[in-house]
PDB file of C-alpha atoms in Angstrom:
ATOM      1  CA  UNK L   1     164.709 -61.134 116.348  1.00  0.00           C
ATOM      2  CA  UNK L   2     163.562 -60.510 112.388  1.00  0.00           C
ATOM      3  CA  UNK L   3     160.171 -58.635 114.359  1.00  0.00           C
ATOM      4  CA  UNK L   4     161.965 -56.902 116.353  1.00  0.00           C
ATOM      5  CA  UNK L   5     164.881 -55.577 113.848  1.00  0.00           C
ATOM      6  CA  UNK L   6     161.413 -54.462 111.516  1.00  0.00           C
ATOM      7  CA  UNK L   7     160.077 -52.732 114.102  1.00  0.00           C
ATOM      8  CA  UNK L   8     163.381 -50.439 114.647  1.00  0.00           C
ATOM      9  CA  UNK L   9     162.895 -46.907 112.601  1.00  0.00           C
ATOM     10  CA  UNK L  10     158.749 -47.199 112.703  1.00  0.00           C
ATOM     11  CA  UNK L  11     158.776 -45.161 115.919  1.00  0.00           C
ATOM     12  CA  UNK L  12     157.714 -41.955 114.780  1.00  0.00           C
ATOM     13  CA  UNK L  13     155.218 -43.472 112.288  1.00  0.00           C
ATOM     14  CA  UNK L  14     153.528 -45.342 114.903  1.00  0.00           C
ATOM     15  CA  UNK L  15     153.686 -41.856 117.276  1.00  0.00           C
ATOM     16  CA  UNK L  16     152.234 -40.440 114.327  1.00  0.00           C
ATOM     17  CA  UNK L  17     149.331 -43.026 114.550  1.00  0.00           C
ATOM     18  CA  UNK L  18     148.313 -42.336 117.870  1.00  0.00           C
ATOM     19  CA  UNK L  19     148.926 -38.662 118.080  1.00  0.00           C
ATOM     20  CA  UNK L  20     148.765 -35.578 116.279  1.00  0.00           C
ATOM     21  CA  UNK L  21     152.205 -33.733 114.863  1.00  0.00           C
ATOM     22  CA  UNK L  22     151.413 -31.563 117.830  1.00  0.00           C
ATOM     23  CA  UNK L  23     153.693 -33.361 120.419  1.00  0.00           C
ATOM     24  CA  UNK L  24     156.773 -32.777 118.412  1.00  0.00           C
ATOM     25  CA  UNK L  25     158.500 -29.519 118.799  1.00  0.00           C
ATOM     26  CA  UNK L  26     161.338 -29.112 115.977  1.00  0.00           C
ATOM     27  CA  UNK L  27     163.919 -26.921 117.182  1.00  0.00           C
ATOM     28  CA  UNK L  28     167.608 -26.545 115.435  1.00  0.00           C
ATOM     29  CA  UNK L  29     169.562 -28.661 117.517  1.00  0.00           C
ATOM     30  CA  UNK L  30     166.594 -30.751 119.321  1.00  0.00           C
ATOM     31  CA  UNK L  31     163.615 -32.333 118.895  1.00  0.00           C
ATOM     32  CA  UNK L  32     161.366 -32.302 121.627  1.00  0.00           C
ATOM     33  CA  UNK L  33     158.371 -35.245 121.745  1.00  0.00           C
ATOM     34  CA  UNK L  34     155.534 -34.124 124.665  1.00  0.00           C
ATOM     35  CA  UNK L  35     152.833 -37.031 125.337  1.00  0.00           C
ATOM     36  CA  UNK L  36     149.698 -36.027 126.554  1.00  0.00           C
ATOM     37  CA  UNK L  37     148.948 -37.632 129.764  1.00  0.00           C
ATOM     38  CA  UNK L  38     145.321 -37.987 131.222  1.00  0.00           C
ATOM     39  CA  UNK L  39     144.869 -39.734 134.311  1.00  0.00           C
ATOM     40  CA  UNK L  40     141.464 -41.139 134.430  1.00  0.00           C
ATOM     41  CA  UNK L  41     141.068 -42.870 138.047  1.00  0.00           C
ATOM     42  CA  UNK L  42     142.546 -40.720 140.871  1.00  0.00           C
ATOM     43  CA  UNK L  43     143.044 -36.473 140.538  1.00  0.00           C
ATOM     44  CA  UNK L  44     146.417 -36.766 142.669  1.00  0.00           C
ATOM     45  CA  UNK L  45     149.673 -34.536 143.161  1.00  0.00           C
ATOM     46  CA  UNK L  46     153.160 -35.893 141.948  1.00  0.00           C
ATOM     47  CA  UNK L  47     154.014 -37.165 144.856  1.00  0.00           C
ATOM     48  CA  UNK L  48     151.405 -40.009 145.330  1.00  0.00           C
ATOM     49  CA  UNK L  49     153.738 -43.043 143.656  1.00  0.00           C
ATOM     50  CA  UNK L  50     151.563 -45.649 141.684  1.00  0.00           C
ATOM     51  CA  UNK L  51     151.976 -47.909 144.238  1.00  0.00           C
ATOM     52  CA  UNK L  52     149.704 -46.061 146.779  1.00  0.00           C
ATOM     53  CA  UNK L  53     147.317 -45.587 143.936  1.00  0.00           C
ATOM     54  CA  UNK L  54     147.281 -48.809 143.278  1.00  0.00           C
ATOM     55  CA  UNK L  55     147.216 -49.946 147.417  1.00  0.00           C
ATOM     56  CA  UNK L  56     144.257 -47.472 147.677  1.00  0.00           C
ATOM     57  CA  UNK L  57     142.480 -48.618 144.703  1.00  0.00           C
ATOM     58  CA  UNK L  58     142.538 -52.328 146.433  1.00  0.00           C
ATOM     59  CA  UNK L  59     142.157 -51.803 149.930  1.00  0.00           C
ATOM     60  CA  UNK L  60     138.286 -50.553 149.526  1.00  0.00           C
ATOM     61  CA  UNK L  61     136.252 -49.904 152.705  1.00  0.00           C
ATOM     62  CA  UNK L  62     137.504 -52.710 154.763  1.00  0.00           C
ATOM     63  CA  UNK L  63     140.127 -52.885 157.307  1.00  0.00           C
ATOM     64  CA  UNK L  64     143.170 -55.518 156.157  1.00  0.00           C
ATOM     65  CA  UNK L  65     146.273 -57.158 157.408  1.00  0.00           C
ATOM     66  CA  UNK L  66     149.630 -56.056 155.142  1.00  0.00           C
ATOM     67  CA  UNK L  67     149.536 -60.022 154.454  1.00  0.00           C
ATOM     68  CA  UNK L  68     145.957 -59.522 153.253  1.00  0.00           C
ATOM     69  CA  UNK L  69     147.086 -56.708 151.524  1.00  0.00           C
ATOM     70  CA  UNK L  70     149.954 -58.229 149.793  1.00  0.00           C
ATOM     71  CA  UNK L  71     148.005 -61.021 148.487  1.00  0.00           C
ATOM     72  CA  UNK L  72     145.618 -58.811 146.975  1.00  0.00           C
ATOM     73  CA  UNK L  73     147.664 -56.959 145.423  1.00  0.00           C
ATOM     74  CA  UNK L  74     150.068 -60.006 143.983  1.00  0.00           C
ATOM     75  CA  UNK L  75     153.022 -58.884 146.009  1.00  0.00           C
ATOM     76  CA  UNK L  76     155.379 -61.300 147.943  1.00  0.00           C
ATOM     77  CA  UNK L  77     158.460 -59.048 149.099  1.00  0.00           C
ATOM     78  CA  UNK L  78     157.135 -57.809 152.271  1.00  0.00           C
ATOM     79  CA  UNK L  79     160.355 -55.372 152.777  1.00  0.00           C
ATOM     80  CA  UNK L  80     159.469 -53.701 149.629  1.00  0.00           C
ATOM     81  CA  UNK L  81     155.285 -53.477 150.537  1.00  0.00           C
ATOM     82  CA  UNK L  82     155.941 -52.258 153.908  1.00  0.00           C
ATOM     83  CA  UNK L  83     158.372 -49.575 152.638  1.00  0.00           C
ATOM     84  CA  UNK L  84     157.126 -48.369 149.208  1.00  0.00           C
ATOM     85  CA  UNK L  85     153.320 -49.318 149.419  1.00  0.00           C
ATOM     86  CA  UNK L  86     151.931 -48.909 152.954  1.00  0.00           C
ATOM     87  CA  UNK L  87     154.580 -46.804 154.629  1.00  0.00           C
ATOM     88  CA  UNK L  88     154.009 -44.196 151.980  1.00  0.00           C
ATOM     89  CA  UNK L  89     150.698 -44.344 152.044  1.00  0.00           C
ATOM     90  CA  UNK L  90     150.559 -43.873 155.756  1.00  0.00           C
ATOM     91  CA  UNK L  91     153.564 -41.054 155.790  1.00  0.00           C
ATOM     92  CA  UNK L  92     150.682 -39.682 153.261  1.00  0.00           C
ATOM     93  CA  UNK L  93     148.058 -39.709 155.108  1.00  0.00           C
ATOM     94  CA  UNK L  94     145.359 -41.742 152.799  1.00  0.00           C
ATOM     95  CA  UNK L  95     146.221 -44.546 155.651  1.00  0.00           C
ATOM     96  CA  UNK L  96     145.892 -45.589 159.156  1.00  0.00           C
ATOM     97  CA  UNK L  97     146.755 -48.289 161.662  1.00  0.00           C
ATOM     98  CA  UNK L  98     143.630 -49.925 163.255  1.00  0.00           C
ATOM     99  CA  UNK L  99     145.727 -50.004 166.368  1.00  0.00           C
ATOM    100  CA  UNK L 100     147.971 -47.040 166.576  1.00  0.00           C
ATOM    101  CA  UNK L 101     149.421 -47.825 169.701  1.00  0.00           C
ATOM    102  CA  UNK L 102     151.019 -51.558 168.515  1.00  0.00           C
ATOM    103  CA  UNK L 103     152.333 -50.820 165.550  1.00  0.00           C
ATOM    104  CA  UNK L 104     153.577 -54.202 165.688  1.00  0.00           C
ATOM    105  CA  UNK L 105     150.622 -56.122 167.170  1.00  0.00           C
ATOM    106  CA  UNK L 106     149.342 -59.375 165.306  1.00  0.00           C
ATOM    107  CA  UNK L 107     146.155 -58.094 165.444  1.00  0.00           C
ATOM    108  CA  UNK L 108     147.001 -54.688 163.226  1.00  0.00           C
ATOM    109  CA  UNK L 109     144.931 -53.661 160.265  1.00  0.00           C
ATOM    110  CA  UNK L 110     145.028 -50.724 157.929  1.00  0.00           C
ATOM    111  CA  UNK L 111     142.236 -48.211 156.883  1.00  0.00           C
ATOM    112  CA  UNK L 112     141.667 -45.760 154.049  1.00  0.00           C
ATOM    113  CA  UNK L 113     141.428 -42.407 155.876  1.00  0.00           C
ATOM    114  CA  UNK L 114     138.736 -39.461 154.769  1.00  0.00           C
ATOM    115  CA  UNK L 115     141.970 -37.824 152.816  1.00  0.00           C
ATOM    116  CA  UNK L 116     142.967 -41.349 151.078  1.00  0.00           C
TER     117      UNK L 116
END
């Protein structure tokens, strides 16, 4: 608890060692801190969550079961895959069923598509 109680006031001196005095705007009754932000990997709107960044990062050229999914991306609630991972990134567009017509078939797979 002694490292953490230390640590409590440094906050703008360690801002102040990873950025210039440029993200803080002083105003009279606020002060305004503005990170810089610089995503490296994928040019993408808003709306893409970093969940289907991180589903479209992993799922590569090959076609793969959500299970086969799931695993490689560490994930065990399939509820929460289905709905914020794959779902999203189908409603999306960056991916498709192998088997459109049986959504629910055994045999399914998933796809990056030419926009994902």
């Amino acid at each position: 608890d002694l490292d953490l109680v230390e640590q409590l006031g440094s906050g703008v001196h360690r801002i102040l060692k990873a950025y210039s005095k440029d993200v803080f705007k002083i105003s009279e009754n606020f002060l305004e801190i503005c990170f810089p932000f610089k995503n490296e990997y994928f040019q993408v709107t808003d709306q893409v969550t970093d969940q289907v960044v991180s589903l479209l990062k992993n799922l590569g050229d090959e076609a793969l079961s959500a299970n086969e999914m799931m695993r490689k991306l560490s994930l065990h609630h399939k509820h929460t895959f289905r709905e914020n991972y794959l779902q999203s990134a189908m409603e999306m567009g960056y991916v498709r069923m192998t088997i459109p017509d049986k959504p629910k078939s055994r045999l399914q797979r998933y796809t990056i598509t030419q926009k994902g």
